[in-house]
mmCIF file of C-alpha atoms in Angstrom:
data_model
loop_
_atom_site.group_PDB
_atom_site.id
_atom_site.type_symbol
_atom_site.label_atom_id
_atom_site.label_comp_id
_atom_site.label_asym_id
_atom_site.label_seq_id
_atom_site.Cartn_x
_atom_site.Cartn_y
_atom_site.Cartn_z
ATOM 1 C CA MET A 186 18.854 9.834 34.462
ATOM 2 C CA HIS A 187 18.966 7.782 31.255
ATOM 3 C CA SER A 188 15.535 6.355 32.098
ATOM 4 C CA ALA A 189 14.086 9.834 32.650
ATOM 5 C CA LEU A 190 15.518 11.061 29.338
ATOM 6 C CA PHE A 191 14.075 8.024 27.560
ATOM 7 C CA LEU A 192 10.603 8.671 28.982
ATOM 8 C CA ILE A 193 10.778 12.346 28.009
ATOM 9 C CA GLU A 194 11.908 11.587 24.443
ATOM 10 C CA PHE A 195 9.489 8.737 23.823
ATOM 11 C CA GLY A 196 6.611 10.636 25.412
ATOM 12 C CA ALA A 197 7.360 13.597 23.155
ATOM 13 C CA ILE A 198 7.356 11.287 20.112
ATOM 14 C CA ILE A 199 3.964 9.780 20.957
ATOM 15 C CA LEU A 200 2.449 13.175 21.789
ATOM 16 C CA GLY A 201 3.805 14.645 18.557
ATOM 17 C CA LEU A 202 2.401 11.749 16.533
ATOM 18 C CA GLY A 203 -1.010 12.265 18.088
ATOM 19 C CA LEU A 204 -1.002 15.964 17.225
ATOM 20 C CA LEU A 205 0.183 15.285 13.672
ATOM 21 C CA GLY A 206 -2.556 12.676 13.255
ATOM 22 C CA ARG A 207 -5.176 15.197 14.356
ATOM 23 C CA ILE A 208 -3.851 17.779 11.904
ATOM 24 C CA ALA A 209 -3.957 15.241 9.072
ATOM 25 C CA GLY A 210 -7.492 14.230 10.058
ATOM 26 C CA ARG A 211 -8.704 17.809 9.869
ATOM 27 C CA LEU A 212 -7.045 18.272 6.485
ATOM 28 C CA LYS A 213 -8.531 14.915 5.360
ATOM 29 C CA PHE A 214 -5.355 13.278 4.084
ATOM 30 C CA SER A 215 -3.056 10.475 5.220
ATOM 31 C CA PRO A 216 -0.783 11.257 8.193
ATOM 32 C CA ILE A 217 2.075 9.171 6.717
ATOM 33 C CA PRO A 218 3.912 12.133 5.118
ATOM 34 C CA LEU A 219 3.745 14.054 8.403
ATOM 35 C CA TYR A 220 5.180 11.073 10.286
ATOM 36 C CA LEU A 221 8.024 10.795 7.777
ATOM 37 C CA LEU A 222 8.738 14.523 8.028
ATOM 38 C CA ALA A 223 8.776 14.258 11.843
ATOM 39 C CA GLY A 224 11.363 11.507 11.597
ATOM 40 C CA LEU A 225 13.465 13.613 9.252
ATOM 41 C CA ALA A 226 13.277 16.542 11.672
ATOM 42 C CA PHE A 227 14.509 14.563 14.698
ATOM 43 C CA GLY A 228 16.856 12.068 13.048
ATOM 44 C CA GLN A 229 20.359 12.139 11.629
ATOM 45 C CA GLY A 230 21.134 15.671 10.492
ATOM 46 C CA GLY A 231 17.731 16.914 11.661
ATOM 47 C CA LEU A 232 16.793 19.832 13.890
ATOM 48 C CA LEU A 233 17.019 17.959 17.207
ATOM 49 C CA PRO A 234 18.602 14.485 17.000
ATOM 50 C CA MET A 235 17.589 12.091 19.760
ATOM 51 C CA GLY A 236 19.542 9.175 21.155
ATOM 52 C CA ALA A 237 18.134 7.755 24.385
ATOM 53 C CA SER A 238 14.932 6.318 22.910
ATOM 54 C CA GLU A 239 16.285 5.266 19.509
ATOM 55 C CA GLU A 240 16.729 1.581 20.406
ATOM 56 C CA PHE A 241 13.185 1.322 21.757
ATOM 57 C CA VAL A 242 11.841 3.137 18.691
ATOM 58 C CA ALA A 243 13.629 0.547 16.498
ATOM 59 C CA ILE A 244 11.871 -2.310 18.334
ATOM 60 C CA GLY A 245 8.549 -0.464 18.107
ATOM 61 C CA ALA A 246 9.078 0.021 14.366
ATOM 62 C CA GLU A 247 9.593 -3.721 13.882
ATOM 63 C CA ILE A 248 6.414 -4.452 15.818
ATOM 64 C CA GLY A 249 4.648 -1.868 13.646
ATOM 65 C CA VAL A 250 5.552 -3.740 10.456
ATOM 66 C CA ILE A 251 4.374 -7.028 11.989
ATOM 67 C CA LEU A 252 1.035 -5.545 13.054
ATOM 68 C CA LEU A 253 0.523 -3.892 9.652
ATOM 69 C CA LEU A 254 0.838 -7.244 7.903
ATOM 70 C CA LEU A 255 -1.224 -9.091 10.528
ATOM 71 C CA MET A 256 -4.118 -6.648 10.163
ATOM 72 C CA LEU A 257 -3.855 -6.916 6.400
ATOM 73 C CA GLY A 258 -4.120 -10.702 6.603
ATOM 74 C CA LEU A 259 -7.207 -10.396 8.804
ATOM 75 C CA GLU A 260 -9.001 -8.590 5.982
ATOM 76 C CA TYR A 261 -9.037 -11.714 3.789
ATOM 77 C CA THR A 262 -9.949 -15.349 4.183
ATOM 78 C CA ALA A 263 -7.877 -18.079 2.583
ATOM 79 C CA SER A 264 -10.742 -18.968 0.221
ATOM 80 C CA ASP A 265 -10.990 -15.324 -0.893
ATOM 81 C CA LEU A 266 -7.297 -15.293 -1.681
ATOM 82 C CA VAL A 267 -7.480 -18.509 -3.687
ATOM 83 C CA SER A 268 -10.488 -17.174 -5.613
ATOM 84 C CA ASN A 269 -8.707 -13.879 -6.369
ATOM 85 C CA LEU A 270 -5.642 -15.721 -7.600
ATOM 86 C CA LYS A 271 -7.726 -17.747 -10.035
ATOM 87 C CA THR A 272 -9.785 -14.900 -11.477
ATOM 88 C CA GLN A 273 -7.640 -11.765 -11.222
ATOM 89 C CA TYR A 274 -4.087 -12.954 -11.862
ATOM 90 C CA PRO A 275 -3.918 -11.253 -15.328
ATOM 91 C CA ALA A 276 -4.472 -7.898 -13.612
ATOM 92 C CA GLY A 277 -1.711 -8.769 -11.161
ATOM 93 C CA LEU A 278 0.697 -9.532 -14.009
ATOM 94 C CA VAL A 279 -0.130 -6.243 -15.750
ATOM 95 C CA ASP A 280 0.300 -4.413 -12.434
ATOM 96 C CA PHE A 281 3.748 -5.951 -11.951
ATOM 97 C CA GLY A 282 4.860 -5.248 -15.510
ATOM 98 C CA LEU A 283 3.737 -1.622 -15.591
ATOM 99 C CA ASN A 284 4.830 -0.597 -12.088
ATOM 100 C CA ALA A 285 7.748 -2.764 -10.946
ATOM 101 C CA VAL A 286 9.722 -2.521 -14.191
ATOM 102 C CA PRO A 287 10.108 1.322 -14.107
ATOM 103 C CA GLY A 288 11.653 1.105 -10.630
ATOM 104 C CA ALA A 289 14.113 -1.580 -11.699
ATOM 105 C CA ILE A 290 15.078 0.383 -14.832
ATOM 106 C CA ALA A 291 15.571 3.576 -12.802
ATOM 107 C CA ALA A 292 17.922 1.814 -10.366
ATOM 108 C CA LEU A 293 19.979 0.361 -13.215
ATOM 109 C CA ILE A 294 20.174 3.738 -14.988
ATOM 110 C CA MET A 295 21.521 5.295 -11.767
ATOM 111 C CA GLY A 296 24.120 2.526 -11.581
ATOM 112 C CA TRP A 297 22.881 0.955 -8.356
ATOM 113 C CA GLY A 298 23.219 -2.683 -9.410
ATOM 114 C CA PRO A 299 20.777 -5.609 -9.683
ATOM 115 C CA VAL A 300 19.987 -6.012 -5.948
ATOM 116 C CA ALA A 301 18.988 -2.352 -5.597
ATOM 117 C CA ALA A 302 16.988 -2.729 -8.835
ATOM 118 C CA VAL A 303 14.939 -5.557 -7.301
ATOM 119 C CA VAL A 304 14.344 -3.467 -4.175
ATOM 120 C CA LEU A 305 13.329 -0.294 -6.041
ATOM 121 C CA ALA A 306 11.019 -2.389 -8.240
ATOM 122 C CA GLY A 307 9.130 -3.383 -5.099
ATOM 123 C CA VAL A 308 9.015 0.216 -3.861
ATOM 124 C CA THR A 309 7.337 1.410 -7.075
ATOM 125 C CA TRP A 310 5.137 -1.686 -7.469
ATOM 126 C CA ILE A 311 3.116 -1.953 -4.247
ATOM 127 C CA SER A 312 0.231 0.462 -3.637
ATOM 128 C CA SER A 313 -0.711 1.528 -0.114
ATOM 129 C CA SER A 314 -3.695 -0.547 1.031
ATOM 130 C CA GLY A 315 -4.145 1.604 4.136
ATOM 131 C CA VAL A 316 -4.184 4.938 2.315
ATOM 132 C CA ILE A 317 -6.397 3.617 -0.499
ATOM 133 C CA ALA A 318 -8.937 2.066 1.892
ATOM 134 C CA LYS A 319 -9.164 5.350 3.805
ATOM 135 C CA VAL A 320 -9.543 7.400 0.626
ATOM 136 C CA MET A 321 -12.334 5.161 -0.723
ATOM 137 C CA GLY A 322 -14.146 5.414 2.597
ATOM 138 C CA ASP A 323 -13.784 9.209 2.706
ATOM 139 C CA LEU A 324 -15.091 9.505 -0.872
ATOM 140 C CA GLY A 325 -18.009 7.135 -0.226
ATOM 141 C CA ARG A 326 -16.927 4.710 -2.970
ATOM 142 C CA LEU A 327 -16.884 1.432 -1.024
ATOM 143 C CA GLY A 328 -20.093 0.361 -2.780
ATOM 144 C CA ASN A 329 -18.984 1.370 -6.292
ATOM 145 C CA ARG A 330 -18.756 -1.228 -9.076
ATOM 146 C CA GLU A 331 -15.021 -0.620 -9.547
ATOM 147 C CA THR A 332 -14.191 -1.184 -5.866
ATOM 148 C CA PRO A 333 -13.900 -5.031 -6.095
ATOM 149 C CA VAL A 334 -11.420 -4.567 -8.951
ATOM 150 C CA ILE A 335 -9.295 -2.225 -6.831
ATOM 151 C CA LEU A 336 -9.404 -4.600 -3.863
ATOM 152 C CA SER A 337 -8.474 -7.570 -6.055
ATOM 153 C CA ILE A 338 -5.320 -5.797 -7.274
ATOM 154 C CA LEU A 339 -4.397 -4.891 -3.696
ATOM 155 C CA VAL A 340 -4.943 -8.492 -2.564
ATOM 156 C CA LEU A 341 -2.727 -9.803 -5.370
ATOM 157 C CA GLU A 342 -0.002 -7.329 -4.394
ATOM 158 C CA ASP A 343 -0.257 -8.438 -0.775
ATOM 159 C CA LEU A 344 0.006 -12.088 -1.814
ATOM 160 C CA ALA A 345 3.005 -11.271 -3.978
ATOM 161 C CA MET A 346 4.670 -9.800 -0.881
ATOM 162 C CA ALA A 347 4.739 -13.309 0.630
ATOM 163 C CA VAL A 348 7.029 -14.362 -2.244
ATOM 164 C CA TYR A 349 8.848 -11.079 -2.850
ATOM 165 C CA LEU A 350 9.984 -10.349 0.725
ATOM 166 C CA PRO A 351 11.884 -13.646 1.159
ATOM 167 C CA ILE A 352 13.579 -13.036 -2.194
ATOM 168 C CA ILE A 353 14.913 -9.604 -1.259
ATOM 169 C CA THR A 354 15.758 -10.819 2.259
ATOM 170 C CA ALA A 355 18.024 -13.467 0.720
ATOM 171 C CA LEU A 356 19.484 -10.984 -1.792
ATOM 172 C CA LEU A 357 20.197 -8.364 0.872
ATOM 173 C CA ALA A 358 21.836 -10.982 3.080
ATOM 174 C CA GLY A 359 24.248 -11.705 0.229
ATOM 175 C CA ALA A 360 23.043 -15.281 -0.163
ATOM 176 C CA GLY A 361 24.138 -17.122 -3.270
ATOM 177 C CA LEU A 362 21.834 -18.730 -5.787
ATOM 178 C CA ALA A 363 21.642 -22.029 -3.892
ATOM 179 C CA ALA A 364 21.016 -20.435 -0.484
ATOM 180 C CA GLY A 365 18.526 -17.991 -1.969
ATOM 181 C CA SER A 366 16.658 -20.823 -3.671
ATOM 182 C CA VAL A 367 16.436 -22.717 -0.385
ATOM 183 C CA THR A 368 15.125 -19.614 1.400
ATOM 184 C CA LEU A 369 12.511 -19.044 -1.284
ATOM 185 C CA ALA A 370 11.495 -22.721 -1.243
ATOM 186 C CA ILE A 371 11.052 -22.568 2.533
ATOM 187 C CA ALA A 372 8.977 -19.383 2.247
ATOM 188 C CA LEU A 373 6.735 -20.811 -0.466
ATOM 189 C CA GLY A 374 6.397 -24.079 1.427
ATOM 190 C CA VAL A 375 5.405 -22.317 4.648
ATOM 191 C CA ALA A 376 2.986 -20.002 2.816
ATOM 192 C CA GLY A 377 1.403 -22.924 0.965
ATOM 193 C CA ALA A 378 1.102 -24.978 4.148
ATOM 194 C CA VAL A 379 -0.517 -22.107 6.050
ATOM 195 C CA LEU A 380 -2.962 -21.421 3.215
ATOM 196 C CA PHE A 381 -3.848 -25.125 3.070
ATOM 197 C CA LEU A 382 -4.393 -25.281 6.844
ATOM 198 C CA ALA A 383 -6.397 -22.041 6.747
ATOM 199 C CA VAL A 384 -8.706 -23.385 4.014
ATOM 200 C CA ARG A 385 -9.173 -26.825 5.571
ATOM 201 C CA PHE A 386 -8.928 -26.064 9.294
ATOM 202 C CA GLY A 387 -9.522 -22.313 9.555
ATOM 203 C CA ARG A 388 -12.535 -22.760 11.835
ATOM 204 C CA VAL A 389 -10.609 -25.105 14.135
ATOM 205 C CA ILE A 390 -7.729 -22.617 14.436
ATOM 206 C CA SER A 391 -10.138 -19.761 15.072
ATOM 207 C CA ARG A 392 -11.958 -21.740 17.765
ATOM 208 C CA PHE A 393 -8.633 -22.514 19.462
ATOM 209 C CA VAL A 394 -7.708 -18.830 19.534
ATOM 210 C CA SER A 395 -11.204 -17.549 20.298
ATOM 211 C CA SER A 396 -12.108 -16.163 23.714
ATOM 212 C CA ASP A 397 -15.027 -14.168 25.059
ATOM 213 C CA ASP A 398 -12.585 -12.182 27.205
ATOM 214 C CA PRO A 399 -11.015 -9.394 25.090
ATOM 215 C CA GLU A 400 -7.893 -9.406 27.262
ATOM 216 C CA LYS A 401 -7.218 -13.113 26.682
ATOM 217 C CA LEU A 402 -7.976 -12.833 22.959
ATOM 218 C CA LEU A 403 -5.552 -9.925 22.630
ATOM 219 C CA LEU A 404 -2.769 -11.722 24.484
ATOM 220 C CA VAL A 405 -3.171 -15.001 22.586
ATOM 221 C CA VAL A 406 -3.331 -13.420 19.106
ATOM 222 C CA LEU A 407 -0.529 -10.929 19.755
ATOM 223 C CA GLY A 408 1.671 -13.582 21.334
ATOM 224 C CA LEU A 409 1.003 -16.058 18.520
ATOM 225 C CA THR A 410 1.765 -13.423 15.883
ATOM 226 C CA LEU A 411 5.061 -12.357 17.446
ATOM 227 C CA LEU A 412 6.051 -15.997 17.959
ATOM 228 C CA VAL A 413 5.360 -16.976 14.338
ATOM 229 C CA ALA A 414 7.044 -13.789 13.079
ATOM 230 C CA GLY A 415 10.134 -14.564 15.134
ATOM 231 C CA ILE A 416 10.273 -18.164 13.888
ATOM 232 C CA ALA A 417 9.853 -16.952 10.308
ATOM 233 C CA GLN A 418 12.707 -14.483 10.717
ATOM 234 C CA GLN A 419 14.880 -17.199 12.289
ATOM 235 C CA LEU A 420 14.310 -19.296 9.163
ATOM 236 C CA GLN A 421 15.423 -16.243 7.117
ATOM 237 C CA VAL A 422 11.866 -15.698 5.921
ATOM 238 C CA SER A 423 10.438 -12.222 6.512
ATOM 239 C CA ALA A 424 8.778 -11.719 9.900
ATOM 240 C CA ALA A 425 6.161 -9.628 8.099
ATOM 241 C CA VAL A 426 5.213 -12.628 5.941
ATOM 242 C CA GLY A 427 4.744 -14.760 9.064
ATOM 243 C CA ALA A 428 2.422 -12.146 10.537
ATOM 244 C CA PHE A 429 0.472 -11.908 7.273
ATOM 245 C CA LEU A 430 -0.088 -15.678 7.228
ATOM 246 C CA VAL A 431 -1.303 -15.661 10.842
ATOM 247 C CA GLY A 432 -3.888 -13.053 9.860
ATOM 248 C CA ILE A 433 -5.067 -15.190 6.944
ATOM 249 C CA ALA A 434 -5.443 -18.241 9.203
ATOM 250 C CA LEU A 435 -7.858 -16.404 11.519
ATOM 251 C CA SER A 436 -11.416 -15.856 10.331
ATOM 252 C CA GLY A 437 -14.968 -15.113 11.415
ATOM 253 C CA GLU A 438 -15.667 -13.519 14.791
ATOM 254 C CA VAL A 439 -12.062 -14.033 15.914
ATOM 255 C CA ALA A 440 -10.785 -11.950 12.998
ATOM 256 C CA GLU A 441 -13.357 -9.220 13.658
ATOM 257 C CA GLY A 442 -12.614 -9.135 17.396
ATOM 258 C CA THR A 443 -8.871 -9.129 16.804
ATOM 259 C CA HIS A 444 -9.190 -6.327 14.271
ATOM 260 C CA THR A 445 -11.068 -4.188 16.794
ATOM 261 C CA LEU A 446 -8.617 -4.884 19.614
ATOM 262 C CA LEU A 447 -5.401 -4.470 17.639
ATOM 263 C CA SER A 448 -6.332 -1.465 15.483
ATOM 264 C CA PRO A 449 -5.141 1.113 18.061
ATOM 265 C CA LEU A 450 -1.895 -0.814 18.628
ATOM 266 C CA ARG A 451 -1.390 -1.107 14.868
ATOM 267 C CA ASP A 452 -1.864 2.620 14.373
ATOM 268 C CA LEU A 453 0.533 3.442 17.226
ATOM 269 C CA PHE A 454 3.396 1.184 16.192
ATOM 270 C CA ALA A 455 2.908 1.842 12.467
ATOM 271 C CA ALA A 456 3.309 5.555 13.179
ATOM 272 C CA VAL A 457 6.464 4.747 15.159
ATOM 273 C CA PHE A 458 7.729 2.764 12.166
ATOM 274 C CA PHE A 459 7.354 5.726 9.788
ATOM 275 C CA VAL A 460 9.108 7.986 12.284
ATOM 276 C CA PHE A 461 11.908 5.438 12.665
ATOM 277 C CA PHE A 462 12.430 5.328 8.896
ATOM 278 C CA GLY A 463 12.612 9.111 8.823
ATOM 279 C CA LEU A 464 15.066 9.095 11.753
ATOM 280 C CA HIS A 465 17.524 7.082 9.681
ATOM 281 C CA THR A 466 17.286 9.338 6.629
ATOM 282 C CA ASP A 467 19.476 12.427 6.557
ATOM 283 C CA PRO A 468 17.387 15.387 5.253
ATOM 284 C CA ALA A 469 20.481 16.659 3.422
ATOM 285 C CA SER A 470 20.494 13.477 1.322
ATOM 286 C CA ILE A 471 17.021 14.123 -0.159
ATOM 287 C CA PRO A 472 17.637 17.164 -2.462
ATOM 288 C CA PRO A 473 20.150 15.261 -4.682
ATOM 289 C CA VAL A 474 17.548 12.517 -5.351
ATOM 290 C CA LEU A 475 14.500 14.770 -5.533
ATOM 291 C CA LEU A 476 14.433 15.031 -9.346
ATOM 292 C CA PRO A 477 14.774 11.255 -9.899
ATOM 293 C CA ALA A 478 12.079 10.674 -7.250
ATOM 294 C CA LEU A 479 9.784 13.192 -8.958
ATOM 295 C CA ALA A 480 10.328 11.634 -12.399
ATOM 296 C CA LEU A 481 9.715 8.151 -11.001
ATOM 297 C CA ALA A 482 6.592 9.369 -9.181
ATOM 298 C CA VAL A 483 5.139 10.865 -12.376
ATOM 299 C CA VAL A 484 5.867 7.755 -14.464
ATOM 300 C CA THR A 485 4.525 5.258 -11.926
ATOM 301 C CA ALA A 486 1.467 7.389 -11.162
ATOM 302 C CA LEU A 487 0.566 7.165 -14.858
ATOM 303 C CA THR A 488 1.286 3.420 -14.973
ATOM 304 C CA LYS A 489 -0.928 2.806 -11.926
ATOM 305 C CA VAL A 490 -3.746 4.734 -13.591
ATOM 306 C CA ALA A 491 -3.257 2.577 -16.689
ATOM 307 C CA THR A 492 -3.292 -0.580 -14.531
ATOM 308 C CA GLY A 493 -6.570 0.317 -12.843
ATOM 309 C CA TYR A 494 -8.155 1.394 -16.125
ATOM 310 C CA TRP A 495 -7.210 -1.885 -17.852
ATOM 311 C CA ALA A 496 -8.337 -4.066 -14.954
ATOM 312 C CA ALA A 497 -11.675 -2.250 -14.656
ATOM 313 C CA LYS A 498 -12.230 -2.448 -18.417
ATOM 314 C CA ARG A 499 -11.530 -6.195 -18.289
ATOM 315 C CA ALA A 500 -14.183 -6.496 -15.553
ATOM 316 C CA GLY A 501 -16.777 -4.680 -17.697
ATOM 317 C CA ILE A 502 -16.790 -1.422 -15.723
ATOM 318 C CA GLY A 503 -17.885 1.772 -17.485
ATOM 319 C CA THR A 504 -15.461 4.472 -18.606
ATOM 320 C CA LYS A 505 -15.894 6.697 -15.549
ATOM 321 C CA GLY A 506 -15.352 3.770 -13.196
ATOM 322 C CA ARG A 507 -12.192 2.800 -15.078
ATOM 323 C CA TRP A 508 -10.652 6.218 -14.521
ATOM 324 C CA ARG A 509 -11.724 6.187 -10.857
ATOM 325 C CA ALA A 510 -10.085 2.779 -10.379
ATOM 326 C CA GLY A 511 -6.842 3.979 -11.954
ATOM 327 C CA GLY A 512 -6.674 7.185 -9.962
ATOM 328 C CA THR A 513 -7.386 5.389 -6.685
ATOM 329 C CA LEU A 514 -4.417 3.010 -7.036
ATOM 330 C CA VAL A 515 -1.735 5.723 -7.287
ATOM 331 C CA ALA A 516 -0.907 6.102 -3.568
ATOM 332 C CA ARG A 517 2.232 4.387 -2.228
ATOM 333 C CA GLY A 518 2.959 4.195 1.474
ATOM 334 C CA GLU A 519 3.652 1.658 4.180
ATOM 335 C CA PHE A 520 4.847 -1.277 2.072
ATOM 336 C CA SER A 521 7.162 0.831 -0.067
ATOM 337 C CA ILE A 522 8.788 2.068 3.127
ATOM 338 C CA VAL A 523 8.965 -1.472 4.562
ATOM 339 C CA ILE A 524 10.814 -2.678 1.459
ATOM 340 C CA ALA A 525 13.154 0.321 1.392
ATOM 341 C CA GLY A 526 13.747 -0.085 5.128
ATOM 342 C CA LEU A 527 15.112 -3.588 4.603
ATOM 343 C CA ALA A 528 17.577 -2.231 2.053
ATOM 344 C CA VAL A 529 18.617 0.676 4.280
ATOM 345 C CA THR A 530 19.280 -1.731 7.168
ATOM 346 C CA ALA A 531 21.419 -3.906 4.870
ATOM 347 C CA GLY A 532 23.312 -0.822 3.661
ATOM 348 C CA ILE A 533 23.298 -1.740 -0.038
ATOM 349 C CA GLU A 534 22.850 1.760 -1.482
ATOM 350 C CA PRO A 535 23.022 4.987 0.600
ATOM 351 C CA ALA A 536 20.774 6.966 -1.772
ATOM 352 C CA LEU A 537 17.986 4.354 -1.829
ATOM 353 C CA GLY A 538 16.489 5.393 1.516
ATOM 354 C CA PRO A 539 16.289 9.124 0.675
ATOM 355 C CA LEU A 540 14.888 8.340 -2.795
ATOM 356 C CA ALA A 541 12.197 6.064 -1.325
ATOM 357 C CA THR A 542 11.313 8.686 1.288
ATOM 358 C CA ALA A 543 10.919 11.443 -1.308
ATOM 359 C CA TYR A 544 9.025 9.100 -3.642
ATOM 360 C CA VAL A 545 6.530 8.020 -0.961
ATOM 361 C CA LEU A 546 6.081 11.589 0.267
ATOM 362 C CA LEU A 547 5.165 12.678 -3.262
ATOM 363 C CA LEU A 548 2.733 9.837 -4.002
ATOM 364 C CA VAL A 549 1.102 9.611 -0.594
ATOM 365 C CA ILE A 550 0.119 13.265 -1.088
ATOM 366 C CA LEU A 551 -0.726 12.910 -4.791
ATOM 367 C CA GLY A 552 -2.679 9.638 -4.357
ATOM 368 C CA PRO A 553 -5.787 11.080 -2.640
ATOM 369 C CA LEU A 554 -5.847 13.877 -5.238
ATOM 370 C CA THR A 555 -5.744 11.491 -8.211
ATOM 371 C CA ALA A 556 -8.430 9.343 -6.579
ATOM 372 C CA ARG A 557 -10.721 12.343 -6.340
ATOM 373 C CA TYR A 558 -9.952 14.240 -9.545
ATOM 374 C CA THR A 559 -8.765 11.801 -12.258
ATOM 375 C CA GLU A 560 -12.238 11.018 -13.587
ATOM 376 C CA PRO A 561 -13.497 14.661 -13.518
ATOM 377 C CA ALA A 562 -10.231 15.841 -15.126
ATOM 378 C CA VAL A 563 -10.546 13.318 -17.975
ATOM 379 C CA ALA A 564 -14.187 14.312 -18.499
ATOM 380 C CA TRP A 565 -13.169 18.000 -18.653
ATOM 381 C CA ILE A 566 -10.365 17.270 -21.161
ATOM 382 C CA ASN A 567 -12.730 15.240 -23.346
ATOM 383 C CA SER A 568 -15.284 18.047 -23.294
ATOM 384 C CA ARG A 569 -12.633 20.534 -24.426
ATOM 385 C CA ARG A 570 -11.403 18.254 -27.197
ATOM 386 C CA ALA A 571 -14.862 17.339 -28.499
ATOM 387 C CA PRO A 572 -15.687 19.094 -31.807
ATOM 388 C CA ALA A 573 -18.443 21.657 -31.858
ATOM 389 C CA ARG A 574 -21.835 20.125 -32.603
ATOM 390 C CA PRO A 575 -22.891 21.071 -36.172
ATOM 391 C CA ALA A 576 -26.148 22.938 -36.806
ATOM 392 C CA PRO A 577 -29.104 20.732 -37.818
ATOM 393 C CA ALA A 578 -29.472 20.321 -41.579
ATOM 394 C CA ALA A 579 -32.654 21.567 -43.194
ATOM 395 C CA VAL A 580 -34.659 19.294 -45.502
ATOM 396 C CA PRO A 581 -37.939 19.997 -47.190
ATOM 397 C CA SER A 582 -40.999 18.750 -45.345
ATOM 398 C CA SER A 583 -44.227 17.580 -46.870
ATOM 399 C CA SER A 584 -45.505 21.106 -46.454
ATOM 400 C CA GLY A 585 -42.595 22.498 -48.470
ATOM 401 C CA LEU A 586 -41.079 24.260 -45.423
ATOM 402 C CA PRO A 587 -37.564 23.410 -44.151
ATOM 403 C CA GLU A 588 -37.438 20.808 -41.359
ATOM 404 C CA ALA A 589 -34.485 20.242 -38.987
ATOM 405 C CA VAL A 590 -32.815 16.856 -38.916
ATOM 406 C CA GLU A 591 -31.081 16.002 -35.598
ATOM 407 C CA GLN A 592 -27.427 14.987 -35.996
ATOM 408 C CA PRO A 593 -25.959 12.045 -34.102
ATOM 409 C CA SER A 594 -24.460 12.911 -30.713
ATOM 410 C CA GLN A 595 -20.709 13.520 -30.713
ATOM 411 C CA ASP A 596 -20.492 13.355 -26.893
ATOM 412 C CA PRO A 597 -18.128 10.510 -25.894
ATOM 413 C CA ALA A 598 -20.080 10.032 -22.662
ATOM 414 C CA ALA A 599 -23.096 8.956 -24.662
ATOM 415 C CA HIS A 600 -21.220 5.850 -25.820
ATOM 416 C CA SER A 601 -19.792 4.842 -22.447
#
């Protein structure tokens, strides 16, 4: 009977996710907010709480995080990451300063303590690579001049996750300074070793994993990823970081084949992860934190726009491209929820989960809108603020008749 109830519940979850994904596709926006709302509806305090499938959903959510980070690692080679670190690190520092600091300050103002401040800083810092990539594809901007700038910032954020996640894992576990330092040293050592091996022996690793049979390739890569993630977690380093490093180590045809094979699994388990996060958030706990979440969303949306604008300006991109870059970076999503999920599991601050849920819901909806309309909105505002063009002055001509003299253009676009 328990088995039948489990199949009914889990089947209903998967079917519901598929229908929500189709609705989001027709409306041309990310399905993440719908997944979160579904979790809220069927979780603690929701319309129809479920129990039989909750344990399996928790395991599926953990696999979803691992696959998200693996697929992210597959997008980059180790040499690309090293190159980005060398050339774009100033943009990464500005991104951290403008977007992580507001989250930390907000947590301290609400009296949540330093550990919650570090967690909320990560929630407000990291943009959603998945949502942003989809938005750029939908808007046809993948070939734009500002796109490499956007991708560089996202890559730097993803790299920072390899350092940040072990730090908050140690903090949430209540480790002291010495234990936390050891955990961080292990994480950095493992990350550095994997990057070194990926740069020097990436082709050898890829050849070892490679197979012409899709079934064997899928089993080897998935098994290797789960194994490394488990070892990483056993060493008190984030399992997600282990998966990310496995993705970096694979390159060439293996990375492309793995991406194709694992994309459906990634989408399935990632959706389960968002539902699981919603299941553990009581809808009644969201209204008390809605105003702080809204204020934080407004502030960090503006700081992300400023980050993208500054980075694009530094790269020599024109004014319109700068505003497009800033507007595109606003969306938060999967990684903000991953970070908040760690804190919710540790139980450090009951209001942190609801605040993160409301915050992500706001920005995952606002992000595609700012990507599309920031640059046109700025152009419209500038056109309204521009002074009226004066009438041409008349000067005598050689014939004695007045002759118009054209005034310099006052249009800001003419100087961009």
